Amino acid sequence: MPFTLPELSYASNALEPAVDAATMDIHRGKHHKAYVDNLNKALEGQAALAHLSIEDLCAQVSTLPEAIKGAVRNNGGGHFNHSMFWQLMCPAGQGGAPSAQLTAAINGAFTSLDQFKAQLADAGMKRFGSGWAWLIVKANGSLGVTSTPNQDNPLMHGIADVLGTPILGVDVWEHAYYLHYQNRRADYLAAWWSIVNWHEVNRRFTAATTSTR
Ligand code: MN
């Protein structure tokens, strides 16, 4: 079953002004579509891998045959990361807030929501070139902030510096912000909080902490 480009649950202009419609259309319709197409191409004829979810492909990527390892790392990572990213955003004012349980975990790990936001922004700003900044649930159930280059993600054993289940992630590739913000990554990261879908982050936090206990 080939992987497919997911539909958005909102219009491509629904995240303005934080993220503009042209960026959304190119980001999903061109960049994400290329990851999906190239992932499917890499997996052609790989019957033994056909049953694997995108999460499993990411987790096992370093064990895959050499001929497809690089393509699955880049394009499978790109597909997982972007599929999650679209769900993590929603129109401003509709995203709710961190749940009581997530708030307690954030306060425990980072002392406050503002301190967490500062750490995530710092991780995104320090990522040289292209990549992602993440909030993850680690194997012991605690929260952490980490960053990965390119389309790597914290699911990738043998690749990511810090492993965990991502429950929030922000794309800091220039293609995510350059049309509207040009070089101002910090402004993009600051505005991005206005469109975070905390309902989705809460759902992912509950799923991740339930499965790791
Ligand atoms: Mn991207």
Short mmCIF file of C-alpha atoms and ligand atoms in Angstrom, two decimals:
data_model
loop_
_atom_site.label_atom_id
_atom_site.label_comp_id
_atom_site.label_asym_id
_atom_site.label_seq_id
_atom_site.Cartn_x
_atom_site.Cartn_y
_atom_site.Cartn_z
CA MET A 1 0.00 0.00 0.00
CA PRO A 2 1.80 3.14 -1.12
CA PHE A 3 1.98 6.13 1.20
CA THR A 4 -0.24 9.08 0.31
CA LEU A 5 -0.15 12.83 0.78
CA PRO A 6 -2.59 13.67 3.61
CA GLU A 7 -5.29 16.30 3.21
CA LEU A 8 -5.29 19.31 5.52
CA SER A 9 -8.17 19.64 7.99
CA TYR A 10 -8.18 23.43 7.37
CA ALA A 11 -7.87 25.72 4.35
CA SER A 12 -4.34 26.60 3.28
CA ASN A 13 -4.97 30.27 4.19
CA ALA A 14 -6.45 29.40 7.60
CA LEU A 15 -3.14 29.80 9.43
CA GLU A 16 -2.53 33.37 8.26
CA PRO A 17 -0.87 35.60 9.25
CA ALA A 18 1.47 33.21 11.13
CA VAL A 19 1.91 30.96 8.05
CA ASP A 20 0.76 32.24 4.66
CA ALA A 21 -1.27 30.30 2.08
CA ALA A 22 1.46 30.28 -0.59
CA THR A 23 3.92 28.73 1.86
CA MET A 24 1.34 26.11 2.88
CA ASP A 25 0.51 25.23 -0.76
CA ILE A 26 4.14 24.87 -1.84
CA HIS A 27 5.19 23.20 1.41
CA ARG A 28 2.55 20.48 1.26
CA GLY A 29 1.84 20.30 -2.47
CA LYS A 30 5.47 20.33 -3.65
CA HIS A 31 7.87 19.51 -0.80
CA HIS A 32 5.77 16.97 1.11
CA LYS A 33 4.46 15.45 -2.13
CA ALA A 34 8.04 14.89 -3.31
CA TYR A 35 8.86 13.07 -0.06
CA VAL A 36 5.84 10.80 -0.52
CA ASP A 37 6.60 10.08 -4.18
CA ASN A 38 10.29 9.40 -3.53
CA LEU A 39 9.51 7.21 -0.50
CA ASN A 40 7.12 5.10 -2.58
CA LYS A 41 9.72 4.86 -5.35
CA ALA A 42 12.38 3.70 -2.87
CA LEU A 43 10.05 1.01 -1.49
CA GLU A 44 9.07 -0.41 -4.90
CA GLY A 45 9.83 -4.14 -4.94
CA GLN A 46 10.59 -4.22 -1.18
CA ALA A 47 7.81 -6.67 -0.30
CA ALA A 48 9.33 -7.47 3.10
CA LEU A 49 8.83 -3.83 4.16
CA ALA A 50 5.31 -3.39 2.79
CA HIS A 51 3.63 -4.05 6.15
CA LEU A 52 5.59 -1.39 8.02
CA SER A 53 3.97 1.85 9.17
CA ILE A 54 5.79 5.11 8.57
CA GLU A 55 6.67 5.17 12.29
CA ASP A 56 8.20 1.67 12.05
CA LEU A 57 10.12 2.57 8.90
CA CYS A 58 11.61 5.58 10.71
CA ALA A 59 12.45 3.53 13.83
CA GLN A 60 14.14 0.78 11.79
CA VAL A 61 15.74 2.93 9.10
CA SER A 62 19.34 2.20 10.09
CA THR A 63 18.70 -1.56 9.62
CA LEU A 64 17.31 -1.24 6.08
CA PRO A 65 19.21 -2.40 2.96
CA GLU A 66 21.98 0.02 1.98
CA ALA A 67 20.39 0.65 -1.41
CA ILE A 68 17.30 2.30 0.12
CA LYS A 69 18.47 3.40 3.57
CA GLY A 70 19.31 6.97 2.55
CA ALA A 71 16.15 7.45 0.52
CA VAL A 72 13.92 6.14 3.33
CA ARG A 73 15.76 8.24 5.93
CA ASN A 74 15.22 11.45 3.95
CA ASN A 75 11.83 10.81 2.38
CA GLY A 76 10.28 8.58 5.03
CA GLY A 77 11.43 11.06 7.64
CA GLY A 78 10.01 13.86 5.51
CA HIS A 79 6.66 12.07 5.21
CA PHE A 80 6.34 11.33 8.94
CA ASN A 81 7.53 14.79 10.00
CA HIS A 82 5.22 16.73 7.69
CA SER A 83 2.16 14.52 8.25
CA MET A 84 2.54 15.28 11.96
CA PHE A 85 3.32 18.97 11.37
CA TRP A 86 0.04 19.64 9.52
CA GLN A 87 -1.90 18.10 12.41
CA LEU A 88 -0.01 20.16 14.98
CA MET A 89 -1.33 23.40 13.53
CA CYS A 90 -4.83 24.90 13.37
CA PRO A 91 -6.35 28.36 12.98
CA ALA A 92 -5.40 30.81 15.72
CA GLY A 93 -7.79 30.70 18.64
CA GLN A 94 -8.89 27.10 18.01
CA GLY A 95 -5.88 25.26 19.45
CA GLY A 96 -6.90 25.19 23.10
CA ALA A 97 -4.19 24.86 25.73
CA PRO A 98 -1.96 22.18 27.22
CA SER A 99 -3.98 19.71 29.33
CA ALA A 100 -3.51 19.57 33.10
CA GLN A 101 -1.39 16.42 32.68
CA LEU A 102 0.78 17.93 29.95
CA THR A 103 1.13 21.17 31.91
CA ALA A 104 2.35 19.22 34.93
CA ALA A 105 4.89 17.35 32.79
CA ILE A 106 6.08 20.57 31.12
CA ASN A 107 6.44 22.31 34.48
CA GLY A 108 8.34 19.31 35.82
CA ALA A 109 10.76 19.20 32.90
CA PHE A 110 11.17 22.89 32.05
CA THR A 111 9.72 24.75 35.11
CA SER A 112 7.08 26.58 33.02
CA LEU A 113 5.37 26.71 29.63
CA ASP A 114 7.30 29.88 28.80
CA GLN A 115 10.61 28.18 29.65
CA PHE A 116 9.65 25.23 27.44
CA LYS A 117 8.81 27.59 24.57
CA ALA A 118 12.16 29.34 25.03
CA GLN A 119 14.03 26.01 24.95
CA LEU A 120 12.21 24.87 21.82
CA ALA A 121 12.90 28.19 20.08
CA ASP A 122 16.54 27.95 21.13
CA ALA A 123 16.78 24.43 19.68
CA GLY A 124 15.22 25.68 16.45
CA MET A 125 17.49 28.70 16.23
CA LYS A 126 20.64 26.65 16.90
CA ARG A 127 19.80 24.12 14.19
CA PHE A 128 22.29 25.15 11.49
CA GLY A 129 20.82 24.80 8.01
CA SER A 130 17.69 22.67 7.78
CA GLY A 131 15.93 20.54 10.36
CA TRP A 132 13.38 20.33 13.13
CA ALA A 133 12.97 21.16 16.82
CA TRP A 134 10.97 18.66 18.88
CA LEU A 135 9.17 18.04 22.15
CA ILE A 136 9.50 14.33 22.85
CA VAL A 137 8.38 11.76 25.39
CA LYS A 138 11.46 9.71 26.27
CA ALA A 139 11.44 6.00 27.05
CA ASN A 140 11.23 6.73 30.80
CA GLY A 141 8.12 8.88 30.23
CA SER A 142 9.81 12.23 30.82
CA LEU A 143 9.71 15.16 28.39
CA GLY A 144 12.68 16.55 26.50
CA VAL A 145 13.50 19.10 23.82
CA THR A 146 15.76 18.01 21.00
CA SER A 147 16.61 18.91 17.43
CA THR A 148 17.42 16.88 14.32
CA PRO A 149 19.00 17.86 10.99
CA ASN A 150 17.33 17.54 7.58
CA GLN A 151 14.35 15.12 7.78
CA ASP A 152 15.70 12.99 10.61
CA ASN A 153 13.46 12.61 13.66
CA PRO A 154 13.68 11.24 17.23
CA LEU A 155 12.12 7.91 16.20
CA MET A 156 15.28 6.98 14.25
CA HIS A 157 17.35 4.51 16.26
CA GLY A 158 21.02 4.68 15.39
CA ILE A 159 20.61 8.15 13.87
CA ALA A 160 18.98 10.60 16.30
CA ASP A 161 21.11 11.90 19.21
CA VAL A 162 18.11 11.70 21.55
CA LEU A 163 15.36 9.13 21.00
CA GLY A 164 11.73 9.55 21.94
CA THR A 165 8.19 9.87 20.68
CA PRO A 166 7.68 13.33 19.19
CA ILE A 167 4.48 15.01 20.41
CA LEU A 168 5.25 18.46 18.96
CA GLY A 169 7.68 19.49 16.25
CA VAL A 170 8.40 22.62 14.28
CA ASP A 171 9.92 22.69 10.82
CA VAL A 172 12.83 25.13 10.63
CA TRP A 173 13.74 24.49 6.98
CA GLU A 174 13.76 27.78 5.08
CA HIS A 175 10.94 26.39 2.88
CA ALA A 176 8.70 26.55 5.99
CA TYR A 177 9.00 30.33 6.38
CA TYR A 178 11.14 32.04 3.74
CA LEU A 179 8.37 33.50 1.52
CA HIS A 180 6.80 35.43 4.39
CA TYR A 181 9.66 35.87 6.87
CA GLN A 182 12.70 35.75 4.56
CA ASN A 183 15.68 35.13 6.89
CA ARG A 184 13.77 35.90 10.12
CA ARG A 185 13.51 32.40 11.59
CA ALA A 186 13.05 33.80 15.11
CA ASP A 187 9.96 35.76 14.04
CA TYR A 188 8.46 32.64 12.43
CA LEU A 189 9.12 30.59 15.56
CA ALA A 190 7.53 33.26 17.77
CA ALA A 191 4.43 33.52 15.56
CA TRP A 192 4.10 29.73 15.25
CA TRP A 193 2.83 29.38 18.84
CA SER A 194 -0.36 31.22 17.86
CA ILE A 195 -1.36 28.33 15.56
CA VAL A 196 -0.31 25.32 17.66
CA ASN A 197 -3.08 22.75 17.99
CA TRP A 198 -2.73 21.85 21.67
CA HIS A 199 -5.64 19.40 21.38
CA GLU A 200 -3.41 17.33 19.08
CA VAL A 201 -0.34 17.73 21.30
CA ASN A 202 -2.41 16.61 24.31
CA ARG A 203 -3.68 13.58 22.36
CA ARG A 204 -0.15 12.60 21.35
CA PHE A 205 1.13 13.13 24.91
CA THR A 206 -1.54 10.81 26.31
CA ALA A 207 -0.86 8.17 23.65
CA ALA A 208 2.91 8.32 24.18
CA THR A 209 2.79 8.21 27.99
CA THR A 210 0.23 5.38 27.94
CA SER A 211 2.33 3.24 25.61
CA THR A 212 5.65 3.80 27.41
CA ARG A 213 4.38 2.87 30.88
MN MN B 1 9.14 21.16 5.51
#
